[in-house]
Amino acid sequence: MKKEKARERIIRVASDLFYRQGYNSTGINQIIAEADIAIGSLYNHFSSKTDLLQAYLVKEELDWLEGFENSIATISDPKQKLLAVVDYRKKLQQTSKFAGCHFIKITAEIGESNPSVSDFVKAHKRKQKELIYALVKQISEYTPEMDTDLVTENIFLLIEGAVVTSTINKDNEVFDQAKKIIQGLLL
């Protein structure tokens, strides 16, 4: 088995800590201790905690996109792909024990105090919406009267709302409700 490189280990440990206990509650010394590295090793790879935060966001986005692609890879019907997106978000909630969306959490914690972080999160959510739009657009080829922009916006809001509600209630039932509503929107 290939040994994990220091940079990858730092990002993995920081990602886990940022997600579990929050960015502001995670100190550099804790990251160094849990990654089992020297302080110089951390600063050889990241100039600051903010730089490490950016690497965390990039890692989480790549993981999210890969999971999204994997969740729809074997499905050909665009409606079923769209419903699989809901199942994917439901699965993320389940595997995180209802800890919520990495991007929503960091935005709630950081707010607009770091424009590069808030811009990254906004761009990530736009990408999610664009992925939904592409599927809705495929579906609309069979339903030309469909308002693709409105349906996309409604589906995006339903899924994001389901994530937040699921996080609060520690339950995934809301995703089943969201799927039923989405199926109604696609008729």
XYZ file of N, CA and C in Angstrom:
561
model
N 0.846 -1.190 0.000
C 0.000 0.000 0.000
C 0.888 1.250 0.000
N 0.530 2.195 -0.832
C 1.310 3.417 -0.964
C 1.153 4.289 0.284
N 2.256 4.818 0.755
C 2.236 5.682 1.934
C 1.628 7.040 1.570
N 0.790 7.527 2.460
C 0.153 8.826 2.246
C 1.204 9.930 2.357
N 1.216 10.811 1.375
C 2.153 11.928 1.376
C 1.734 12.950 2.433
N 2.708 13.716 2.909
C 2.455 14.686 3.979
C 1.355 15.676 3.590
N 1.417 16.202 2.383
C 0.405 17.182 1.947
C -0.993 16.578 1.985
N -1.125 15.359 1.469
C -2.434 14.683 1.472
C -2.918 14.427 2.893
N -1.990 14.026 3.775
C -2.352 13.754 5.169
C -2.798 15.044 5.861
N -2.091 16.130 5.610
C -2.460 17.421 6.210
C -3.872 17.811 5.765
N -4.135 17.708 4.474
C -5.462 18.074 3.956
C -6.534 17.154 4.538
N -6.252 15.860 4.587
C -7.227 14.902 5.130
C -7.554 15.218 6.588
N -6.521 15.435 7.394
C -6.723 15.720 8.814
C -7.440 17.059 8.992
N -6.977 18.080 8.296
C -7.612 19.395 8.399
C -9.067 19.334 7.934
N -9.318 18.608 6.864
C -10.688 18.481 6.354
C -11.598 17.866 7.401
N -11.126 16.798 8.003
C -11.917 16.137 9.042
C -12.178 17.090 10.208
N -11.156 17.791 10.655
C -11.318 18.707 11.795
C -12.197 19.904 11.443
N -11.974 20.505 10.282
C -12.785 21.657 9.886
C -14.257 21.267 9.823
N -14.523 20.086 9.271
C -15.905 19.634 9.115
C -16.530 19.256 10.454
N -15.774 18.537 11.269
C -16.296 18.022 12.530
C -16.444 19.096 13.601
N -15.415 19.939 13.748
C -15.458 20.883 14.863
C -15.476 22.344 14.439
N -15.347 22.591 13.131
C -15.393 23.955 12.636
C -14.003 24.508 12.366
N -13.941 25.394 11.419
C -12.676 26.017 11.017
C -12.095 26.852 12.158
N -12.923 27.721 12.740
C -12.434 28.615 13.790
C -12.022 27.874 15.052
N -12.603 26.712 15.299
C -12.279 25.932 16.493
C -11.098 24.986 16.289
N -10.568 24.970 15.104
C -9.437 24.087 14.787
C -8.160 24.907 14.713
N -7.210 24.551 15.533
C -5.933 25.259 15.541
C -4.879 24.534 14.718
N -3.909 25.300 14.296
C -2.795 24.745 13.520
C -2.077 23.663 14.331
N -1.885 23.879 15.624
C -1.189 22.897 16.457
C -1.946 21.575 16.515
N -3.262 21.639 16.532
C -4.056 20.402 16.528
C -3.879 19.660 15.197
N -3.893 20.386 14.112
C -3.694 19.771 12.792
C -2.318 19.107 12.733
N -1.299 19.819 13.191
C 0.067 19.282 13.188
C 0.143 18.003 14.021
N -0.457 18.041 15.216
C -0.417 16.874 16.109
C -1.157 15.680 15.507
N -2.365 15.915 14.987
C -3.167 14.806 14.467
C -2.650 14.281 13.127
N -1.978 15.142 12.365
C -1.379 14.696 11.100
C -0.014 14.055 11.349
N 0.481 14.210 12.575
C 1.769 13.652 12.971
C 2.891 14.137 12.051
N 2.981 15.474 11.955
C 3.994 16.115 11.111
C 4.704 17.203 11.913
N 5.798 17.677 11.398
C 6.506 18.817 11.993
C 5.866 20.104 11.483
N 5.978 21.156 12.272
C 5.397 22.448 11.875
C 5.962 22.911 10.534
N 7.250 22.657 10.316
C 7.864 23.049 9.045
C 7.238 22.348 7.858
N 6.824 21.115 8.068
C 6.176 20.358 6.994
C 4.859 21.009 6.596
N 4.106 21.460 7.582
C 2.837 22.131 7.280
C 3.100 23.379 6.446
N 4.056 24.190 6.897
C 4.307 25.453 6.206
C 5.080 25.275 4.900
N 5.665 24.115 4.674
C 6.242 23.822 3.360
C 5.146 23.641 2.315
N 3.983 23.214 2.773
C 2.872 22.940 1.859
C 1.810 24.041 1.843
N 1.639 24.729 2.967
C 0.581 25.748 3.082
C 1.142 26.972 3.793
N 0.941 28.121 3.190
C 1.502 29.343 3.761
C 0.726 29.839 4.977
N -0.532 29.378 5.115
C -1.366 29.837 6.226
C -2.534 28.875 6.427
N -3.246 29.076 7.505
C -4.449 28.282 7.758
C -5.494 28.553 6.675
N -5.539 29.793 6.191
C -6.466 30.152 5.118
C -6.119 29.399 3.827
N -4.844 29.260 3.552
C -4.389 28.494 2.386
C -4.833 27.029 2.527
N -4.728 26.505 3.721
C -5.174 25.138 3.992
C -6.698 25.029 3.837
N -7.410 26.056 4.244
C -8.872 26.086 4.070
C -9.231 26.015 2.583
N -8.500 26.741 1.752
C -8.750 26.691 0.304
C -8.526 25.277 -0.232
N -7.464 24.615 0.229
C -7.190 23.238 -0.206
C -8.311 22.301 0.241
N -8.827 22.529 1.437
C -9.962 21.759 1.955
C -11.169 21.907 1.033
N -11.484 23.126 0.664
C -12.644 23.367 -0.195
C -12.467 22.724 -1.572
N -11.280 22.826 -2.125
C -11.011 22.196 -3.425
C -11.176 20.683 -3.314
N -10.619 20.093 -2.263
C -10.741 18.643 -2.055
C -12.211 18.235 -1.938
N -12.959 18.968 -1.142
C -14.369 18.624 -0.942
C -15.162 18.779 -2.238
N -14.846 19.798 -3.028
C -15.546 19.967 -4.295
C -15.231 18.817 -5.249
N -13.971 18.454 -5.346
C -13.592 17.334 -6.217
C -14.266 16.042 -5.757
N -14.277 15.806 -4.452
C -14.947 14.615 -3.914
C -16.446 14.656 -4.221
N -17.057 15.825 -4.064
C -18.493 15.968 -4.310
C -18.803 15.681 -5.780
N -18.038 16.286 -6.673
C -18.276 16.096 -8.104
C -18.059 14.648 -8.527
N -17.026 14.014 -7.977
C -16.775 12.604 -8.286
C -17.938 11.732 -7.790
N -18.415 12.007 -6.593
C -19.564 11.266 -6.058
C -20.814 11.485 -6.886
N -21.017 12.710 -7.326
C -22.155 13.030 -8.184
C -22.080 12.223 -9.468
N -20.925 12.268 -10.126
C -20.747 11.537 -11.387
C -20.953 10.040 -11.187
N -20.414 9.502 -10.115
C -20.571 8.072 -9.833
C -22.029 7.710 -9.572
N -22.768 8.622 -8.963
C -24.163 8.329 -8.617
C -25.081 8.278 -9.839
N -24.679 8.912 -10.927
C -25.526 8.913 -12.127
C -24.910 8.152 -13.301
N -23.706 7.630 -13.120
C -22.933 7.036 -14.221
C -23.656 5.906 -14.945
N -24.392 5.090 -14.245
C -25.020 3.918 -14.868
C -26.470 4.165 -15.270
N -26.919 5.392 -15.128
C -28.322 5.721 -15.412
C -28.383 6.478 -16.732
N -29.297 6.082 -17.607
C -29.405 6.768 -18.897
C -30.567 7.764 -18.929
N -31.638 7.485 -18.221
C -32.821 8.352 -18.238
C -32.563 9.620 -17.415
N -32.722 10.817 -18.012
C -32.428 12.055 -17.286
C -33.296 12.259 -16.038
N -34.557 11.806 -16.068
C -35.397 11.927 -14.866
C -34.833 11.085 -13.735
N -34.419 9.887 -14.068
C -33.845 9.005 -13.052
C -32.503 9.547 -12.543
N -31.748 10.187 -13.434
C -30.492 10.813 -13.008
C -30.765 11.919 -11.993
N -31.788 12.704 -12.282
C -32.142 13.805 -11.383
C -32.564 13.278 -10.014
N -33.338 12.215 -10.004
C -33.745 11.617 -8.735
C -32.539 10.987 -8.030
N -31.576 10.501 -8.807
C -30.359 9.941 -8.221
C -29.529 11.019 -7.520
N -29.650 12.267 -7.993
C -28.960 13.379 -7.329
C -29.505 13.532 -5.904
N -30.816 13.417 -5.765
C -31.430 13.496 -4.431
C -30.920 12.338 -3.570
N -30.874 11.157 -4.147
C -30.365 9.995 -3.407
C -28.906 10.189 -3.008
N -28.133 10.811 -3.874
C -26.725 11.079 -3.570
C -26.606 12.005 -2.368
N -27.378 13.086 -2.375
C -27.329 14.027 -1.239
C -27.827 13.350 0.040
N -28.819 12.490 -0.099
C -29.325 11.728 1.043
C -28.225 10.822 1.600
N -27.502 10.178 0.710
C -26.407 9.290 1.120
C -25.309 10.085 1.829
N -24.984 11.266 1.319
C -23.977 12.105 1.970
C -24.391 12.449 3.394
N -25.657 12.750 3.567
C -26.148 13.054 4.908
C -26.023 11.837 5.827
N -26.404 10.693 5.288
C -26.352 9.462 6.082
C -24.914 9.144 6.493
N -23.992 9.198 5.539
C -22.606 8.824 5.843
C -21.916 9.831 6.757
N -22.382 11.072 6.748
C -21.794 12.085 7.637
C -22.505 12.131 8.990
N -23.458 11.233 9.194
C -24.268 11.211 10.423
C -24.981 12.544 10.615
N -25.488 13.066 9.481
C -26.289 14.286 9.455
C -25.515 15.534 9.869
N -24.232 15.559 9.517
C -23.395 16.709 9.864
C -23.583 17.881 8.905
N -24.222 17.651 7.753
C -24.530 18.745 6.844
C -23.533 18.918 5.716
N -23.794 19.916 4.922
C -23.004 20.239 3.736
C -21.736 20.988 4.147
N -20.598 20.530 3.661
C -19.316 21.180 3.946
C -19.356 22.666 3.595
N -19.987 22.971 2.476
C -19.963 24.330 1.942
C -20.928 25.250 2.689
N -22.078 24.734 3.053
C -23.013 25.523 3.850
C -22.413 25.796 5.227
N -21.786 24.777 5.807
C -21.194 24.934 7.137
C -20.091 25.986 7.146
N -19.218 25.951 6.150
C -18.107 26.899 6.156
C -18.625 28.319 5.906
N -19.652 28.443 5.083
C -20.238 29.761 4.847
C -20.897 30.294 6.117
N -21.587 29.417 6.830
C -22.227 29.834 8.084
C -21.177 30.289 9.097
N -20.027 29.658 9.077
C -18.975 29.991 10.039
C -18.159 31.208 9.623
N -17.783 31.284 8.361
C -16.884 32.337 7.876
C -17.651 33.566 7.396
N -18.826 33.323 6.802
C -19.604 34.427 6.249
C -18.865 35.107 5.116
N -18.966 36.396 5.058
C -18.315 37.184 4.003
C -16.955 37.710 4.456
N -16.466 37.265 5.622
C -15.199 37.785 6.140
C -13.996 37.384 5.281
N -14.151 36.325 4.507
C -13.086 35.895 3.605
C -13.683 35.757 2.209
N -13.550 36.808 1.380
C -14.176 36.790 0.054
C -13.771 35.609 -0.824
N -12.533 35.131 -0.722
C -12.135 34.011 -1.573
C -12.890 32.743 -1.177
N -13.159 32.570 0.101
C -13.926 31.411 0.564
C -15.389 31.556 0.141
N -15.978 32.707 0.410
C -17.397 32.879 0.047
C -17.588 32.802 -1.469
N -16.645 33.328 -2.234
C -16.738 33.224 -3.696
C -16.630 31.767 -4.158
N -15.729 31.007 -3.525
C -15.574 29.601 -3.876
C -16.864 28.839 -3.601
N -17.455 29.072 -2.434
C -18.688 28.370 -2.060
C -19.815 28.748 -3.026
N -19.939 30.011 -3.337
C -20.971 30.440 -4.288
C -20.771 29.780 -5.649
N -19.529 29.714 -6.100
C -19.230 29.072 -7.389
C -19.558 27.576 -7.326
N -19.262 26.945 -6.204
C -19.580 25.520 -6.059
C -21.093 25.300 -6.142
N -21.857 26.116 -5.464
C -23.315 25.964 -5.500
C -23.850 26.259 -6.903
N -23.237 27.193 -7.619
C -23.624 27.446 -9.016
C -23.365 26.208 -9.865
N -22.232 25.545 -9.636
C -21.920 24.318 -10.382
C -22.977 23.257 -10.107
N -23.384 23.135 -8.850
C -24.427 22.161 -8.522
C -25.708 22.482 -9.290
N -26.061 23.753 -9.299
C -27.272 24.170 -10.003
C -27.139 23.931 -11.506
N -25.958 24.168 -12.065
C -25.728 23.922 -13.496
C -25.864 22.441 -13.835
N -25.423 21.572 -12.946
C -25.575 20.134 -13.159
C -27.053 19.746 -13.170
N -27.813 20.331 -12.275
C -29.262 20.098 -12.238
C -29.894 20.645 -13.513
N -29.480 21.858 -13.896
C -30.029 22.476 -15.107
C -29.807 21.589 -16.336
N -28.610 21.038 -16.456
C -28.309 20.190 -17.617
C -29.264 18.996 -17.682
N -29.590 18.423 -16.547
C -30.526 17.299 -16.522
C -31.947 17.756 -16.825
N -32.342 18.896 -16.253
C -33.684 19.435 -16.521
C -33.812 19.782 -18.002
N -32.765 20.310 -18.575
C -32.773 20.658 -20.004
C -33.000 19.407 -20.861
N -32.342 18.311 -20.506
C -32.560 17.051 -21.233
C -34.013 16.599 -21.103
N -34.560 16.726 -19.923
C -35.959 16.324 -19.683
C -36.906 17.214 -20.474
N -36.577 18.502 -20.558
C -37.469 19.456 -21.226
C -37.559 19.209 -22.730
N -36.641 18.442 -23.284
C -36.722 18.106 -24.707
C -37.990 17.302 -24.990
N -38.483 16.598 -23.983
C -39.717 15.806 -24.119
C -40.930 16.563 -23.591
N -40.671 17.685 -22.915
C -41.744 18.516 -22.360
C -41.411 19.975 -22.673
N -41.620 20.394 -23.920
C -41.162 21.727 -24.344
C -41.784 22.896 -23.567
N -42.952 22.695 -22.964
C -43.591 23.794 -22.226
C -42.952 24.011 -20.851
N -42.019 23.156 -20.468
C -41.375 23.257 -19.158
C -40.494 24.508 -19.096
N -40.628 25.252 -18.019
C -39.764 26.402 -17.752
C -38.509 25.861 -17.059
N -37.465 25.615 -17.842
C -36.274 24.937 -17.319
C -35.588 25.726 -16.196
N -35.583 27.041 -16.323
C -34.954 27.859 -15.275
C -35.712 27.745 -13.956
N -37.035 27.842 -14.028
C -37.854 27.769 -12.816
C -37.798 26.376 -12.192
N -37.889 25.350 -13.005
C -37.832 23.978 -12.486
C -36.467 23.717 -11.859
N -35.408 24.172 -12.513
C -34.053 24.004 -11.958
C -33.943 24.684 -10.599
N -34.393 25.915 -10.527
C -34.328 26.674 -9.266
C -35.112 25.966 -8.166
N -36.306 25.488 -8.495
C -37.125 24.799 -7.495
C -36.462 23.512 -7.018
N -35.891 22.749 -7.933
C -35.229 21.494 -7.554
C -33.996 21.782 -6.700
N -33.217 22.769 -7.107
C -32.035 23.141 -6.337
C -32.427 23.540 -4.913
N -33.452 24.380 -4.791
C -33.896 24.822 -3.468
C -34.447 23.665 -2.640
N -35.166 22.759 -3.283
C -35.686 21.588 -2.568
C -34.546 20.736 -2.005
N -33.547 20.498 -2.815
C -32.427 19.659 -2.372
C -31.637 20.355 -1.268
N -31.325 21.626 -1.456
C -30.574 22.356 -0.431
C -31.383 22.451 0.863
N -32.668 22.692 0.737
C -33.529 22.736 1.922
C -33.597 21.384 2.613
N -33.602 20.318 1.825
C -33.622 18.970 2.397
C -32.335 18.706 3.178
N -31.210 19.176 2.653
C -29.934 18.991 3.355
C -29.974 19.697 4.714
N -30.420 20.932 4.718
C -30.460 21.696 5.966
C -31.460 21.074 6.950
N -32.645 20.725 6.458
C -33.663 20.127 7.326
C -33.193 18.789 7.874
N -32.558 18.001 7.034
C -32.015 16.708 7.455
C -30.949 16.891 8.528
N -30.127 17.903 8.370
C -29.082 18.186 9.356
C -29.701 18.560 10.701
N -30.712 19.385 10.661
C -31.368 19.835 11.894
C -32.095 18.689 12.580
N -32.856 17.913 11.801
C -33.685 16.847 12.376
C -32.953 15.518 12.560
N -31.738 15.418 12.003
C -30.971 14.159 12.072
C -31.789 13.000 11.513
N -32.397 13.259 10.339
C -33.286 12.288 9.706
C -33.298 12.551 8.206
N -33.406 11.497 7.420
C -33.368 11.641 5.962
C -34.741 11.593 5.294
N -35.803 11.526 6.076
C -37.144 11.414 5.514
C -37.474 12.557 4.553
N -36.940 13.719 4.808
C -37.224 14.891 3.986
C -36.777 14.694 2.531
N -35.754 13.879 2.288
C -35.311 13.629 0.926
C -36.364 12.849 0.133
N -37.083 11.963 0.807
C -38.153 11.230 0.136
C -39.277 12.186 -0.260
N -39.567 13.139 0.615
C -40.571 14.160 0.289
C -40.103 15.015 -0.888
N -38.828 15.394 -0.867
C -38.279 16.210 -1.961
C -38.380 15.459 -3.292
N -38.091 14.165 -3.275
C -38.192 13.369 -4.509
C -39.623 13.364 -5.046
N -40.593 13.237 -4.173
C -42.000 13.241 -4.606
C -42.362 14.583 -5.245
N -41.916 15.658 -4.625
C -42.203 16.996 -5.176
C -41.515 17.158 -6.531
N -40.265 16.718 -6.638
C -39.510 16.811 -7.896
C -40.204 16.002 -8.984
N -40.663 14.813 -8.645
C -41.392 14.004 -9.635
C -42.609 14.754 -10.136
N -43.295 15.462 -9.255
C -44.435 16.283 -9.659
C -44.041 17.443 -10.562
N -42.883 18.033 -10.324
C -42.401 19.122 -11.163
C -42.032 18.669 -12.557
N -41.706 17.394 -12.696
C -41.221 16.876 -13.983
C -42.314 16.264 -14.835
N -43.546 16.312 -14.391
C -44.653 15.748 -15.177
C -44.923 16.553 -16.416
